[in-house]
CHARMM-style PDB file with segment names, atoms N, HN, CA, C and O in Angstrom:
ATOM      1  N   UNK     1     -15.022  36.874  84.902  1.00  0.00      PROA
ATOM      2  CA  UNK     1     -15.894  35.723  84.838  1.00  0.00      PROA
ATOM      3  C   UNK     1     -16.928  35.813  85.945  1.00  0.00      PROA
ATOM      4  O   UNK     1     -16.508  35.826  87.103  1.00  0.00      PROA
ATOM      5  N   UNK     2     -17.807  35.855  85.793  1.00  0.00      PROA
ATOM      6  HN  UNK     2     -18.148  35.844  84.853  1.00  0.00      PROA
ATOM      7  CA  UNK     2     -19.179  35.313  86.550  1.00  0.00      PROA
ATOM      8  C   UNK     2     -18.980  34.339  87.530  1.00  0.00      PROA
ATOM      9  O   UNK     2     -18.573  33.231  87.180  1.00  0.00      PROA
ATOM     10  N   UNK     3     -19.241  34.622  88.892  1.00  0.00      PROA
ATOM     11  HN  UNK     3     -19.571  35.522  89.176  1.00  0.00      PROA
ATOM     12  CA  UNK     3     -18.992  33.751  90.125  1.00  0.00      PROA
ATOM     13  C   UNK     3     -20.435  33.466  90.729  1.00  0.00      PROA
ATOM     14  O   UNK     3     -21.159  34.454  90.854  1.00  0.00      PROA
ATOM     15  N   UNK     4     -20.938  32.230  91.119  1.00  0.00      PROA
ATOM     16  HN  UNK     4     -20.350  31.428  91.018  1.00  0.00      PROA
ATOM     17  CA  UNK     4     -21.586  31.711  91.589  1.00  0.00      PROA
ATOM     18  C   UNK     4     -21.644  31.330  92.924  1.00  0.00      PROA
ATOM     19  O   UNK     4     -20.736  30.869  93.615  1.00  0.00      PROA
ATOM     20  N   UNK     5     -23.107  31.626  93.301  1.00  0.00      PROA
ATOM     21  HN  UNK     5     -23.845  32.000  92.739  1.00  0.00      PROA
ATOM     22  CA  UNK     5     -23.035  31.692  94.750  1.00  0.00      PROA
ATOM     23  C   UNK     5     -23.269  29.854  95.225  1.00  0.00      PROA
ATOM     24  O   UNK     5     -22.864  29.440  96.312  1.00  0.00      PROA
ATOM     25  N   UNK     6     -23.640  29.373  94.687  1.00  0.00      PROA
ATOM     26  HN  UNK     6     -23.969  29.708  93.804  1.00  0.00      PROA
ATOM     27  CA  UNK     6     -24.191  28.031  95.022  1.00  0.00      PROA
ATOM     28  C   UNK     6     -24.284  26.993  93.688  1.00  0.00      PROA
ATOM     29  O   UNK     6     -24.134  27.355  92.521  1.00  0.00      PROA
ATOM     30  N   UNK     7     -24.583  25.540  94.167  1.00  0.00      PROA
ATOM     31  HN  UNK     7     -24.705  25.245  95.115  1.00  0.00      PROA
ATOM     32  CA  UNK     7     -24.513  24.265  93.179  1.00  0.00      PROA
ATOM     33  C   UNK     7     -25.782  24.962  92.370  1.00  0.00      PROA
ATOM     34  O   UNK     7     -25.848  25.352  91.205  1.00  0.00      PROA
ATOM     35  N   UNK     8     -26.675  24.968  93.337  1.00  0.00      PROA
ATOM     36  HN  UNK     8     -26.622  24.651  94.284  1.00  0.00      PROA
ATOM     37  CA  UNK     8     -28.053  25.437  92.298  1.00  0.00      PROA
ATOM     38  C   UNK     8     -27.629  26.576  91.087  1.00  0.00      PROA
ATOM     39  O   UNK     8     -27.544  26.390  89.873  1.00  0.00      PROA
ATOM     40  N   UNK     9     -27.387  27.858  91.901  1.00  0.00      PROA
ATOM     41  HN  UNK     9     -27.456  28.009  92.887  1.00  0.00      PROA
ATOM     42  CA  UNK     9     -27.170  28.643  90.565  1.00  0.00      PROA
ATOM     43  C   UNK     9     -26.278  28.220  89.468  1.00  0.00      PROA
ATOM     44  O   UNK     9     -26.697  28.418  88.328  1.00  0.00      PROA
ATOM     45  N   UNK    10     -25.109  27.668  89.617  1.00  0.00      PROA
ATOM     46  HN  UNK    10     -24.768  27.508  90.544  1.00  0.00      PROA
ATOM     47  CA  UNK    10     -24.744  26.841  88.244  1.00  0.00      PROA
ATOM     48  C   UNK    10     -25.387  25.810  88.006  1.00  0.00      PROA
ATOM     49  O   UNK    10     -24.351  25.287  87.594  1.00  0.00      PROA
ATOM     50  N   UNK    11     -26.402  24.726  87.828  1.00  0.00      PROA
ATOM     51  HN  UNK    11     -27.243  25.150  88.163  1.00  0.00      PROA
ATOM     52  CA  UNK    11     -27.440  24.170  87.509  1.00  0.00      PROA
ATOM     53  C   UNK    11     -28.186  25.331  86.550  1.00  0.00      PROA
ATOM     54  O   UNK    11     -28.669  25.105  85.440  1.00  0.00      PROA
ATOM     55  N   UNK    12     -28.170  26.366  87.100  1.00  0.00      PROA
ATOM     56  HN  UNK    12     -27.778  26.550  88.001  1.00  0.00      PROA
ATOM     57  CA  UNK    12     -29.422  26.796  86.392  1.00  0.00      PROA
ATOM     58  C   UNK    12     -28.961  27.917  85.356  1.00  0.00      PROA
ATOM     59  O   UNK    12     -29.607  28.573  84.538  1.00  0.00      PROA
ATOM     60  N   UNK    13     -27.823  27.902  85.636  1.00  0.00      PROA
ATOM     61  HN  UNK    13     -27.298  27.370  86.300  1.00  0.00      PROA
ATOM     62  CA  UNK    13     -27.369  28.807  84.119  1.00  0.00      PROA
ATOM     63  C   UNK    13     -26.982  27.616  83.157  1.00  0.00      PROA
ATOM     64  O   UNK    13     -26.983  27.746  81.933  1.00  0.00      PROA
ATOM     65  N   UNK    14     -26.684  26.565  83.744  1.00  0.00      PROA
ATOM     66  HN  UNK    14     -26.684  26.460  84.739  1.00  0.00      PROA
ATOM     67  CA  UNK    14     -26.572  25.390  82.416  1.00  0.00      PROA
ATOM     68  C   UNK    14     -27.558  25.366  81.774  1.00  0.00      PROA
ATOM     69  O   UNK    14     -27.529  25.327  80.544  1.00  0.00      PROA
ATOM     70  N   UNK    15     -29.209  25.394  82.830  1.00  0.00      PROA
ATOM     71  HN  UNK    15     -29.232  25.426  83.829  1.00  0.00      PROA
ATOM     72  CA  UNK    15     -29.893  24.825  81.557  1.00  0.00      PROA
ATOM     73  C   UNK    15     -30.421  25.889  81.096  1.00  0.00      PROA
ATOM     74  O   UNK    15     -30.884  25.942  79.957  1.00  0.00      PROA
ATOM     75  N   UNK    16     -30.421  27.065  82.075  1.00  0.00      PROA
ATOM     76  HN  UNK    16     -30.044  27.022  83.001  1.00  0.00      PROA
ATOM     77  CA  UNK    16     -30.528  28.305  80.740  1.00  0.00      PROA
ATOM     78  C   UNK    16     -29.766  28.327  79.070  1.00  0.00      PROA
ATOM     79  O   UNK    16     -30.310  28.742  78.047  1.00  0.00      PROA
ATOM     80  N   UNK    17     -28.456  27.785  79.190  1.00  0.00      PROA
ATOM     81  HN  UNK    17     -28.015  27.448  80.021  1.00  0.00      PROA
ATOM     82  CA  UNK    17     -27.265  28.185  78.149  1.00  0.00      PROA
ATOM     83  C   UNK    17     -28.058  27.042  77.512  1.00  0.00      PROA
ATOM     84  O   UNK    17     -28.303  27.392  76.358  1.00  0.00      PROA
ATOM     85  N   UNK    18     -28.677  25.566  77.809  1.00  0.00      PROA
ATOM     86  HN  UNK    18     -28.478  25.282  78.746  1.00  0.00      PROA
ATOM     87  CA  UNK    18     -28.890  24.350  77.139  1.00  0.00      PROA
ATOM     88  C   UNK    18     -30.231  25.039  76.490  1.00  0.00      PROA
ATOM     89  O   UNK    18     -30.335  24.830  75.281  1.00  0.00      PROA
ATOM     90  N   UNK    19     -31.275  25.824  77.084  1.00  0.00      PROA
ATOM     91  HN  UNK    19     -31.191  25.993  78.066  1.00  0.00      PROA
ATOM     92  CA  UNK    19     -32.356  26.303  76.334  1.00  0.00      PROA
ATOM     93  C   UNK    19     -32.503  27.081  75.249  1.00  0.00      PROA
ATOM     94  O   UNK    19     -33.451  27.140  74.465  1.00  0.00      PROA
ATOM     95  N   UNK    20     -30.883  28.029  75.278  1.00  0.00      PROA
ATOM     96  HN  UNK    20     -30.114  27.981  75.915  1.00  0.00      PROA
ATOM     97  CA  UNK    20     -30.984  28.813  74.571  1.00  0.00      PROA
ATOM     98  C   UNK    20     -30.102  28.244  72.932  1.00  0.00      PROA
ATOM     99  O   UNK    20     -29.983  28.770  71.826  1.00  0.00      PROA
ATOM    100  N   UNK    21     -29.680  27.069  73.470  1.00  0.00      PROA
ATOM    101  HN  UNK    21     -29.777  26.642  74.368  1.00  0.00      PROA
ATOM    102  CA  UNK    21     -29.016  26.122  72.749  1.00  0.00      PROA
ATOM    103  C   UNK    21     -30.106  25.264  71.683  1.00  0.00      PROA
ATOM    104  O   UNK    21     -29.968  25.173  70.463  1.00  0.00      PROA
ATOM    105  N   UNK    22     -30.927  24.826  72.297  1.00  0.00      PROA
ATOM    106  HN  UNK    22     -31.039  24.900  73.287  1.00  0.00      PROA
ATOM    107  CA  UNK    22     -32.435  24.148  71.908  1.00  0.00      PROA
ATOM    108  C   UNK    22     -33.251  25.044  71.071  1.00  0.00      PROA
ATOM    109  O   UNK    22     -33.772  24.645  70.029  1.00  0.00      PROA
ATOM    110  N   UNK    23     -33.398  26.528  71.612  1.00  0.00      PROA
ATOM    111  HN  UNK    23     -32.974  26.852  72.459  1.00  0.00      PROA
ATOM    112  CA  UNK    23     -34.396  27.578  70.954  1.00  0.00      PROA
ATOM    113  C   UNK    23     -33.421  27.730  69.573  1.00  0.00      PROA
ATOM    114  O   UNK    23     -34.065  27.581  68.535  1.00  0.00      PROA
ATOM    115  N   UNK    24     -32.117  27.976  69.406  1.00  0.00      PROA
ATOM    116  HN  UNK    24     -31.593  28.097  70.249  1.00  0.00      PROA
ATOM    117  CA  UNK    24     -31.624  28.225  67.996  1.00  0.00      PROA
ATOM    118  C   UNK    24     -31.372  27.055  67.305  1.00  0.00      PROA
ATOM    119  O   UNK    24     -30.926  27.336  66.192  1.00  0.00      PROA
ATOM    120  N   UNK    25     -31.444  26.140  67.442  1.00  0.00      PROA
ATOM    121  HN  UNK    25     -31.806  25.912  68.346  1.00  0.00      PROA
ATOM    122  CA  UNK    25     -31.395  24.562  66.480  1.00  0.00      PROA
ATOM    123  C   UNK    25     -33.149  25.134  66.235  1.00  0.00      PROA
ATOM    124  O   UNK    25     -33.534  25.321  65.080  1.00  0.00      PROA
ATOM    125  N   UNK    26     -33.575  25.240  66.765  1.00  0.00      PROA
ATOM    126  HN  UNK    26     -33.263  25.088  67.702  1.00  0.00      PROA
ATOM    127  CA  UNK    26     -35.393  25.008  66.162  1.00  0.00      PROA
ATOM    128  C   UNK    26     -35.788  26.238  65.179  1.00  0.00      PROA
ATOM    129  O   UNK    26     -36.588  26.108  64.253  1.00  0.00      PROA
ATOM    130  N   UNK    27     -35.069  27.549  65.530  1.00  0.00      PROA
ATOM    131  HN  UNK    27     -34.420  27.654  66.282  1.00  0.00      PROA
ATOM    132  CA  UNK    27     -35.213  28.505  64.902  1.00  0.00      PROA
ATOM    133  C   UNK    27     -34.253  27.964  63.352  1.00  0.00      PROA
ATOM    134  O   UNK    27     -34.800  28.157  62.267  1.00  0.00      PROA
ATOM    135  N   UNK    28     -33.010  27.382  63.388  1.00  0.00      PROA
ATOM    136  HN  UNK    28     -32.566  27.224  64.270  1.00  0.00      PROA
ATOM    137  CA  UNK    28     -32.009  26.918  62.365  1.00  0.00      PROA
ATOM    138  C   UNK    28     -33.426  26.210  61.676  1.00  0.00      PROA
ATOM    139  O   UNK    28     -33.988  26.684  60.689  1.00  0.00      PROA
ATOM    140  N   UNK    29     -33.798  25.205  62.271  1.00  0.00      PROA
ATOM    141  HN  UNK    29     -33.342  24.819  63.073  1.00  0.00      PROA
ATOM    142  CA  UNK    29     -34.537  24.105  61.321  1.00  0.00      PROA
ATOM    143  C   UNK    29     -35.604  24.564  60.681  1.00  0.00      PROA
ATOM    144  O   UNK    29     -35.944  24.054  59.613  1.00  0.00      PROA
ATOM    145  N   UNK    30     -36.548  25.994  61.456  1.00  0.00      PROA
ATOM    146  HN  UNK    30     -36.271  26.409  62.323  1.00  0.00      PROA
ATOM    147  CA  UNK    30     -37.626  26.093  60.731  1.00  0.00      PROA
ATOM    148  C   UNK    30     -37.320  26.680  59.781  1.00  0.00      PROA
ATOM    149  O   UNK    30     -37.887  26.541  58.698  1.00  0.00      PROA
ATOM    150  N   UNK    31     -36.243  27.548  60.022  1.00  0.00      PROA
ATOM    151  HN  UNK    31     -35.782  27.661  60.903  1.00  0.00      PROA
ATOM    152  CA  UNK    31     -36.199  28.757  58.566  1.00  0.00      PROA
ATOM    153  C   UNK    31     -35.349  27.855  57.210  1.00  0.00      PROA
ATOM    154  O   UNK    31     -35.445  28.171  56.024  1.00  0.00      PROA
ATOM    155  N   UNK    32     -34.527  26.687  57.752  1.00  0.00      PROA
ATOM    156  HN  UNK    32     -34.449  26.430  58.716  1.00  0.00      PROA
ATOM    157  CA  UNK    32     -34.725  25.754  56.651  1.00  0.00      PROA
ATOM    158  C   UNK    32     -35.369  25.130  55.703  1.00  0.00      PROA
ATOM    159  O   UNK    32     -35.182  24.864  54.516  1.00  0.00      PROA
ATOM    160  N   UNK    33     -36.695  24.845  57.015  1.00  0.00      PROA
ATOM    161  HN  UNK    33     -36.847  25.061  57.980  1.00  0.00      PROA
ATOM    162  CA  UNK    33     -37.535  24.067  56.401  1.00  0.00      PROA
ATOM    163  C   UNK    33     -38.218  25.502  55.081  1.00  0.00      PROA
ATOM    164  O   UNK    33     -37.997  25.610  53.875  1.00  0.00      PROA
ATOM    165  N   UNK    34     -38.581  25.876  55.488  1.00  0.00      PROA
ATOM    166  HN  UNK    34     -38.761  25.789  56.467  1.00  0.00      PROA
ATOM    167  CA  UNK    34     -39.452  27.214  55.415  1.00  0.00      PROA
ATOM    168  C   UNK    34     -38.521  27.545  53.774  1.00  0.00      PROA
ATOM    169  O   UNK    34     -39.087  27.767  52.704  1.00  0.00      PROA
ATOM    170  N   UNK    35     -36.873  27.489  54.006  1.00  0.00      PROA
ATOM    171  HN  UNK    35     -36.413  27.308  54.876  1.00  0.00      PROA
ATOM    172  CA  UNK    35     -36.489  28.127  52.815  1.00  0.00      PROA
ATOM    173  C   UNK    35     -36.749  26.921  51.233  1.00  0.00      PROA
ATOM    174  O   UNK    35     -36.936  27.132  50.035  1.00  0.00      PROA
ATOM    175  N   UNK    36     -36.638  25.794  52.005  1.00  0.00      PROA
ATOM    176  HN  UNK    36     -36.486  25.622  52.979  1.00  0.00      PROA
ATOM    177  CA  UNK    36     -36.524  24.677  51.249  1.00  0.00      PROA
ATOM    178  C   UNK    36     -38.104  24.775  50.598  1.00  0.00      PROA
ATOM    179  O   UNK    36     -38.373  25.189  49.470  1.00  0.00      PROA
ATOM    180  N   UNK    37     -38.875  24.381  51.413  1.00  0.00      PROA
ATOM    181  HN  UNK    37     -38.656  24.045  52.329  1.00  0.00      PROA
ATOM    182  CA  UNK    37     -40.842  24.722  50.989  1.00  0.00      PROA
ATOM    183  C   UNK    37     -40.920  25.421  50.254  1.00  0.00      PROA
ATOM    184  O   UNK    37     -41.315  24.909  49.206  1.00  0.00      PROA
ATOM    185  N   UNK    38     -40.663  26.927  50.157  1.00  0.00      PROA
ATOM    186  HN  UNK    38     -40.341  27.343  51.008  1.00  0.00      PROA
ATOM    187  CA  UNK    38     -41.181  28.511  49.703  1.00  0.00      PROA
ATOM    188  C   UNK    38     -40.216  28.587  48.002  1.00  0.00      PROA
ATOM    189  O   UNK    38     -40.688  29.192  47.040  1.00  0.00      PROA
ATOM    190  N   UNK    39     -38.802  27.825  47.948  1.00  0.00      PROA
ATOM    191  HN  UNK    39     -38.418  27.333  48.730  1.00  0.00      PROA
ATOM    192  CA  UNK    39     -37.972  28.467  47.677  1.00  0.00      PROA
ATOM    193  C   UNK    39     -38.423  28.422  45.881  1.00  0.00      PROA
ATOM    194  O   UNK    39     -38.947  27.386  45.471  1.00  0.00      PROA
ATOM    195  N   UNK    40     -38.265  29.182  45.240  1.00  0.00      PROA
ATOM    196  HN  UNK    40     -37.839  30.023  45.574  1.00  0.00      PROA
ATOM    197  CA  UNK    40     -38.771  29.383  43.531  1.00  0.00      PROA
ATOM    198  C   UNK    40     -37.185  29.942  42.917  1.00  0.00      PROA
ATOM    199  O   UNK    40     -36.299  30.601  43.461  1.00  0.00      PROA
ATOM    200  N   UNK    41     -37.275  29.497  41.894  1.00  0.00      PROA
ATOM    201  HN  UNK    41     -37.995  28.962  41.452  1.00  0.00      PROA
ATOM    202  CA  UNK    41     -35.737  30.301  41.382  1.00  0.00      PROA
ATOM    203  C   UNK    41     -36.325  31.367  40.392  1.00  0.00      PROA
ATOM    204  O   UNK    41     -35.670  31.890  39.490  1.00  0.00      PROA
ATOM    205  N   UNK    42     -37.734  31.643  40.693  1.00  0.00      PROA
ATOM    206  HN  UNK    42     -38.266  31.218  41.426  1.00  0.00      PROA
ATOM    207  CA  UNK    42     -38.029  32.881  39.993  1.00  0.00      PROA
ATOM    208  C   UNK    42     -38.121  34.412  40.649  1.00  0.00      PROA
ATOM    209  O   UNK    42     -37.805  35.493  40.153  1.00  0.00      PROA
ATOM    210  N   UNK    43     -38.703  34.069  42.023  1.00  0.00      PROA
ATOM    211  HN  UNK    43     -38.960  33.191  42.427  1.00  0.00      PROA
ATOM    212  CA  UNK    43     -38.013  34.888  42.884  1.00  0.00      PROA
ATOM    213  C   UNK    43     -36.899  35.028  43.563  1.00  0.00      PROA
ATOM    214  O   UNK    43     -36.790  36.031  44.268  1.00  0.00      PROA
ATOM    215  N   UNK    44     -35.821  34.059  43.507  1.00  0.00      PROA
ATOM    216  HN  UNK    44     -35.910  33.244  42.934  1.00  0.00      PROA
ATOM    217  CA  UNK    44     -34.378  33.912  43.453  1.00  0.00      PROA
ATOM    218  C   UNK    44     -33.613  34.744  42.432  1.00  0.00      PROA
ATOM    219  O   UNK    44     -32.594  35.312  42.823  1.00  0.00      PROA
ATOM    220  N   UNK    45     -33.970  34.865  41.256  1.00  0.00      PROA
ATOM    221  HN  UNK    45     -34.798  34.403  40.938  1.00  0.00      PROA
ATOM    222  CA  UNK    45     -34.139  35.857  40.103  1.00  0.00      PROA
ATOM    223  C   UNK    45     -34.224  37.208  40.373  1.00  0.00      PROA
ATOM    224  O   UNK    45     -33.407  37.993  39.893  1.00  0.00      PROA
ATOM    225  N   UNK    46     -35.352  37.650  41.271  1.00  0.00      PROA
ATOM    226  HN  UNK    46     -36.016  37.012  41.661  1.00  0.00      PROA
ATOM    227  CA  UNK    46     -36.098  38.788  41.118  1.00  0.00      PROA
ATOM    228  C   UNK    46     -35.652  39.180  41.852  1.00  0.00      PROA
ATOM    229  O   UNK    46     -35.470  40.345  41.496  1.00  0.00      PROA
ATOM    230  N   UNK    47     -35.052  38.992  43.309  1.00  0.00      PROA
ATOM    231  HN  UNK    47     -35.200  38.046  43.597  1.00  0.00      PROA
ATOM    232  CA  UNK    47     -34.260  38.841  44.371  1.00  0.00      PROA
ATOM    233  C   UNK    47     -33.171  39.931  44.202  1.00  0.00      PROA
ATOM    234  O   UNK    47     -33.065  41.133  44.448  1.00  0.00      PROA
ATOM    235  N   UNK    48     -32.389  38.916  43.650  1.00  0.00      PROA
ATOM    236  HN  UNK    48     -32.475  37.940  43.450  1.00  0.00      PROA
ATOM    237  CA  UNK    48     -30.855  38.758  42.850  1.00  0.00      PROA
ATOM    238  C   UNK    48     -30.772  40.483  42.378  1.00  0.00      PROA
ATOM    239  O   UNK    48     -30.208  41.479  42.831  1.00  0.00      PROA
ATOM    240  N   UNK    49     -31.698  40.175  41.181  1.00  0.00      PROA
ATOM    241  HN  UNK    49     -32.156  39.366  40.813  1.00  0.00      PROA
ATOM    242  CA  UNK    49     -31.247  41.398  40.032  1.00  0.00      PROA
ATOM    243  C   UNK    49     -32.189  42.686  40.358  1.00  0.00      PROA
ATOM    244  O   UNK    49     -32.405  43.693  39.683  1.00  0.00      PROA
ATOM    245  N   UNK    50     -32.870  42.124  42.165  1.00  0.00      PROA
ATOM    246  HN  UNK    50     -32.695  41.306  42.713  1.00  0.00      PROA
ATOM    247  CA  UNK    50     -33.467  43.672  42.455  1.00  0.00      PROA
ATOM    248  C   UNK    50     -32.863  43.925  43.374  1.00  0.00      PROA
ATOM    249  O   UNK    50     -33.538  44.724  44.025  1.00  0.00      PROA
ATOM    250  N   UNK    51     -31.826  43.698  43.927  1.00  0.00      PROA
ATOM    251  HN  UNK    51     -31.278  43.049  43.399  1.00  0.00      PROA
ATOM    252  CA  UNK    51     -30.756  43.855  45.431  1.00  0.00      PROA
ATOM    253  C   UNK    51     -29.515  44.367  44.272  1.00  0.00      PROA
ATOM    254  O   UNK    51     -29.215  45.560  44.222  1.00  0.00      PROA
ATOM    255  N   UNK    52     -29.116  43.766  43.734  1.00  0.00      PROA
ATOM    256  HN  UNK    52     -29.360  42.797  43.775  1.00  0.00      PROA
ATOM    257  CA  UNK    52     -27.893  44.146  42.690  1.00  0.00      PROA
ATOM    258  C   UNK    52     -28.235  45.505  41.702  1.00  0.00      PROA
ATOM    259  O   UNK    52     -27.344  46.263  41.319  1.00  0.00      PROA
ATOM    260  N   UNK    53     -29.437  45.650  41.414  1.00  0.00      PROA
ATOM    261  HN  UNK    53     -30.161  45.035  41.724  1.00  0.00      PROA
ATOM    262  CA  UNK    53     -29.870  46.850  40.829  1.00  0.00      PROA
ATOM    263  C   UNK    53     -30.162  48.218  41.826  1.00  0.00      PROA
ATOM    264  O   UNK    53     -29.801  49.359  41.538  1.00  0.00      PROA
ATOM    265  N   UNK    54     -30.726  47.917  42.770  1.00  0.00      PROA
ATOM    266  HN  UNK    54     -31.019  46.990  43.004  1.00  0.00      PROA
ATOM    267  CA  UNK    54     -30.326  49.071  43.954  1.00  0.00      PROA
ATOM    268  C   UNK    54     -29.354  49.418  44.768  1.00  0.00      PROA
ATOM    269  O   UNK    54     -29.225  50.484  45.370  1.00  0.00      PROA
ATOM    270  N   UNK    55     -28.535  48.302  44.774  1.00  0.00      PROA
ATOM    271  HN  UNK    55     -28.640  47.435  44.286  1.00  0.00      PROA
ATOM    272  CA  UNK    55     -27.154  48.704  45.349  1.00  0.00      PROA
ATOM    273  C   UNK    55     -26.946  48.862  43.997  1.00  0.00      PROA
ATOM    274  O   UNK    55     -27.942  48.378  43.460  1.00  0.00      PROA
ATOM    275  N   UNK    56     -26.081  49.338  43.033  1.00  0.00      PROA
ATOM    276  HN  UNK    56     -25.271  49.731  43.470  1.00  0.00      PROA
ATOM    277  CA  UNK    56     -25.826  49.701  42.109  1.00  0.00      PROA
ATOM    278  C   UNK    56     -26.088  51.451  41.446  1.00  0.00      PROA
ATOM    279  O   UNK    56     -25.436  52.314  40.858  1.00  0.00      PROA
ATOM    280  N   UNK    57     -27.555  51.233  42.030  1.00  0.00      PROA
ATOM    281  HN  UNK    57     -28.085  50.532  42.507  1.00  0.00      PROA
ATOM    282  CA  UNK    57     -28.273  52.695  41.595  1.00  0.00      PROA
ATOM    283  C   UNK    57     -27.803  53.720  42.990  1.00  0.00      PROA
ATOM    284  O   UNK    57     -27.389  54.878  42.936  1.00  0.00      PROA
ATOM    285  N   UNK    58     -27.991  52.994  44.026  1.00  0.00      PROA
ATOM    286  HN  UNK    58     -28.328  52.054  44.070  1.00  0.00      PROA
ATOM    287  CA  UNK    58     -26.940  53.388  45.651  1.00  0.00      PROA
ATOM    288  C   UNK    58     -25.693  54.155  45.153  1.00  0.00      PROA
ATOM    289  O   UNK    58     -25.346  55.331  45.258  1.00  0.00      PROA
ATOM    290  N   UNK    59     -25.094  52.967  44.520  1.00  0.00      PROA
ATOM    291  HN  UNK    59     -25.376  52.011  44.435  1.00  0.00      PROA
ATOM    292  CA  UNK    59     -23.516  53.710  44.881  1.00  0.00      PROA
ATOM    293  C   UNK    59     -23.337  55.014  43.463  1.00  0.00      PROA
ATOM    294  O   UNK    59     -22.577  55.977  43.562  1.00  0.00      PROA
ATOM    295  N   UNK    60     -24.226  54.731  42.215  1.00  0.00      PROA
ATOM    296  HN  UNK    60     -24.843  53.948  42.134  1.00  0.00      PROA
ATOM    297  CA  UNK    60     -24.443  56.053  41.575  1.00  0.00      PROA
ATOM    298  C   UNK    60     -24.796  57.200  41.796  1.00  0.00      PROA
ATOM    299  O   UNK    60     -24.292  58.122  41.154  1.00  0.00      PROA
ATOM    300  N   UNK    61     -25.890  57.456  42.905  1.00  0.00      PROA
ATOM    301  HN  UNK    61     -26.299  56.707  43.427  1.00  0.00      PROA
ATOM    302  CA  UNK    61     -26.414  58.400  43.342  1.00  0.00      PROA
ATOM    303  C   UNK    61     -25.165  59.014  44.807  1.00  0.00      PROA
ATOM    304  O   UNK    61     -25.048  60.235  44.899  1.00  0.00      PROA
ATOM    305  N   UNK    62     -24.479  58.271  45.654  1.00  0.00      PROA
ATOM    306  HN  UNK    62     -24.575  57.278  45.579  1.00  0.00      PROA
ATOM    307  CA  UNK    62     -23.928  58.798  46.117  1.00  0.00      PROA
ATOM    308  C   UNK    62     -22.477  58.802  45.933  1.00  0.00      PROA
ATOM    309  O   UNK    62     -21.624  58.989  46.801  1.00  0.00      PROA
ATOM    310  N   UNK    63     -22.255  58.491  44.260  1.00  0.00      PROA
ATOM    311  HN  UNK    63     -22.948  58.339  43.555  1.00  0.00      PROA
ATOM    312  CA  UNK    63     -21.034  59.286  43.493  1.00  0.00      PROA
ATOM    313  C   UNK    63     -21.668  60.585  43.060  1.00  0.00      PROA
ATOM    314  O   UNK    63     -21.055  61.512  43.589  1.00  0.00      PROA
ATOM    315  N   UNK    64     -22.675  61.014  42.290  1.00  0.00      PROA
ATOM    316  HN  UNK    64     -23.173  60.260  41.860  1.00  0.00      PROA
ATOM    317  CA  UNK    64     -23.258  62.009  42.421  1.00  0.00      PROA
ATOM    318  C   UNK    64     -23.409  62.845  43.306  1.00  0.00      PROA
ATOM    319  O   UNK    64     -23.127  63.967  42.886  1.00  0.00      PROA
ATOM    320  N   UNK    65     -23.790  62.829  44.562  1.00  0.00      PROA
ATOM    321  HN  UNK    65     -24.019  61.917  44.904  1.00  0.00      PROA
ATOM    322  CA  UNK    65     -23.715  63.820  45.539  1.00  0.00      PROA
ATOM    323  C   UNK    65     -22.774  64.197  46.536  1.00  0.00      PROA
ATOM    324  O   UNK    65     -22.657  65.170  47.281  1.00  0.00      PROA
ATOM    325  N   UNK    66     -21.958  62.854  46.282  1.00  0.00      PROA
ATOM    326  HN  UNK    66     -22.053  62.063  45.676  1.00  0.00      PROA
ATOM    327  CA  UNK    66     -20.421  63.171  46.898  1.00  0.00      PROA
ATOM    328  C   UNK    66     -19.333  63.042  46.118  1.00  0.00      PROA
ATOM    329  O   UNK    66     -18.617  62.054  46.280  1.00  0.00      PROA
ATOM    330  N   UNK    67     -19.031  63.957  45.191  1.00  0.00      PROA
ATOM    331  HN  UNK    67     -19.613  64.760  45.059  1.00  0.00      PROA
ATOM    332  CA  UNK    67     -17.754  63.671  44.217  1.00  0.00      PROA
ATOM    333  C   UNK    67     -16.547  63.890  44.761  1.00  0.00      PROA
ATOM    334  OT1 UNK    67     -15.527  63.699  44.099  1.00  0.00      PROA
TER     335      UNK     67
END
């Protein structure tokens, strides 16, 4: 564990840990917001059955070259 020399330096890793606490709630909320705004179920679609079609074509090609 991490030992501290003084009151100050633990003060100031709190509000480091509290900032870095603050920076990921805001990063959480925008990419929410952002998914909620943007989101289409047509590229949810296209997404889907183009991630599932290359992993798929993935694991064919390296049954093929590694039998």
């Amino acid at each position: 564990m991490k030992r501290f020399r003084s009151l100050k330096d633990i003060e100031k890793e709190r509000y480091r840990l509290y900032l870095e606490k603050e920076l990921a709630g805001y990063k959480l909320e925008y990419f929410f917001r952002n998914t909620r705004k943007n989101f289409s179920a047509e590229n949810f679609l296209e997404n889907s059955v183009g991630n599932w079609f290359g992993r798929t074509i993935g694991r064919f090609i390296r049954k093929k070259t590694n039998p």
